[in-house]
Short mmCIF file of C-alpha atoms in Angstrom, two decimals:
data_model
loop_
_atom_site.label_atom_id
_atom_site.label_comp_id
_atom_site.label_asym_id
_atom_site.label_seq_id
_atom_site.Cartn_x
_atom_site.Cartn_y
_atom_site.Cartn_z
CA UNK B 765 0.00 0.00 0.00
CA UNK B 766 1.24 3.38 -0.89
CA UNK B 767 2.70 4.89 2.79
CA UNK B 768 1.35 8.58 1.78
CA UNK B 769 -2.41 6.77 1.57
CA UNK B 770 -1.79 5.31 5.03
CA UNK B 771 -0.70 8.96 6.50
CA UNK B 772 -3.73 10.45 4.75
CA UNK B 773 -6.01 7.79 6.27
CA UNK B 774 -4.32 8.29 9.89
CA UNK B 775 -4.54 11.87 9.78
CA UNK B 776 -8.35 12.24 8.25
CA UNK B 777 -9.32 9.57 11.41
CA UNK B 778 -7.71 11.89 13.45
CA UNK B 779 -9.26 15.38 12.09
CA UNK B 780 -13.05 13.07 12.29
CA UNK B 781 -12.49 12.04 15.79
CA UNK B 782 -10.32 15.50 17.34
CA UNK B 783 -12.19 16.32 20.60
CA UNK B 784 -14.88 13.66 20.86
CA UNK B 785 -15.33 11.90 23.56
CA UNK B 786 -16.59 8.01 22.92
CA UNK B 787 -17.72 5.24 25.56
CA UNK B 788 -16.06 2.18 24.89
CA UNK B 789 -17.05 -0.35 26.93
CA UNK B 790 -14.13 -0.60 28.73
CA UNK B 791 -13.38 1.23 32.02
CA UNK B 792 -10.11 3.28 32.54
CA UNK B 793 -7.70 0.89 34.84
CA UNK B 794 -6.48 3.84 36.84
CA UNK B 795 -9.52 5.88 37.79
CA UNK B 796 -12.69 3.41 36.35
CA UNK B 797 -14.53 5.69 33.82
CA UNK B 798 -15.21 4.89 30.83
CA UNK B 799 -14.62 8.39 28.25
CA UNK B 800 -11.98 7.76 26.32
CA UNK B 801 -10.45 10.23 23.24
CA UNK B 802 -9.15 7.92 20.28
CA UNK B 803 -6.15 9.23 18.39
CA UNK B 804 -4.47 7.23 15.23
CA UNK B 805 -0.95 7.13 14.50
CA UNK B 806 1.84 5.25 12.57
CA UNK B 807 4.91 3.93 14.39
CA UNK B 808 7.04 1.85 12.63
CA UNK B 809 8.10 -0.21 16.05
CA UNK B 810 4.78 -1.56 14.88
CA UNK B 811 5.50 -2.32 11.32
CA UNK B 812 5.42 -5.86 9.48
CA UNK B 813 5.58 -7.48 6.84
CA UNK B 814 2.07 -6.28 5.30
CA UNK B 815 1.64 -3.95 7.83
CA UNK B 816 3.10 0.37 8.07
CA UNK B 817 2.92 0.03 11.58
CA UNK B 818 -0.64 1.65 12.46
CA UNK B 819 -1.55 1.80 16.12
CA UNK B 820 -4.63 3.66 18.27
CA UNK B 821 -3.95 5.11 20.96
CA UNK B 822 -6.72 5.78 23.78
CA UNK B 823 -6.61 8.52 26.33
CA UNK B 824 -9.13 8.69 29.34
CA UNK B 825 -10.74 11.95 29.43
CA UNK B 826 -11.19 11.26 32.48
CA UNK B 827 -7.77 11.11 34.34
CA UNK B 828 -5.51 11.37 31.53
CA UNK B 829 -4.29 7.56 31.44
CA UNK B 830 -2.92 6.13 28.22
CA UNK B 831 -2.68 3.12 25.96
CA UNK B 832 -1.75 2.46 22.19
CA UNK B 833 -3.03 -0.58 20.55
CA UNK B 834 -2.00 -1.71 17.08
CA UNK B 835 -4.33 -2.14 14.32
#
């Protein structure tokens, strides 16, 4: 896949999603609430072979708490 279509997918996610606030499902392990902001990124500690290295990383709103998840 062309890496400038992967950027321009990571960065139109993130312009969508910039300030909104989603419930997940999944309560915060540090302070239990579940509002999390959802920012996209590319790292390429998470490349492979078929893979740029695209991750998600969720913030609670909440307390500030962070975790990146790859895609």
């Amino acid at each position: 896949m062309n890496s400038y279509l992967v950027y321009w997918s990571v960065a139109e996610c993130n312009r969508k999603n910039a300030g909104v606030v989603k419930e997940l499902s999944w309560n915060c392990p540090k302070c239990d609430d579940d509002a999390w902001l959802i920012r996209h990124g590319v790292n390429p500690i998470y490349a492979g072979n078929h893979d740029t290295g695209e991750y998600v990383e969720f913030t609670c709103n909440s307390c500030g708490y962070s975790e990146e998840s790859t895609c």
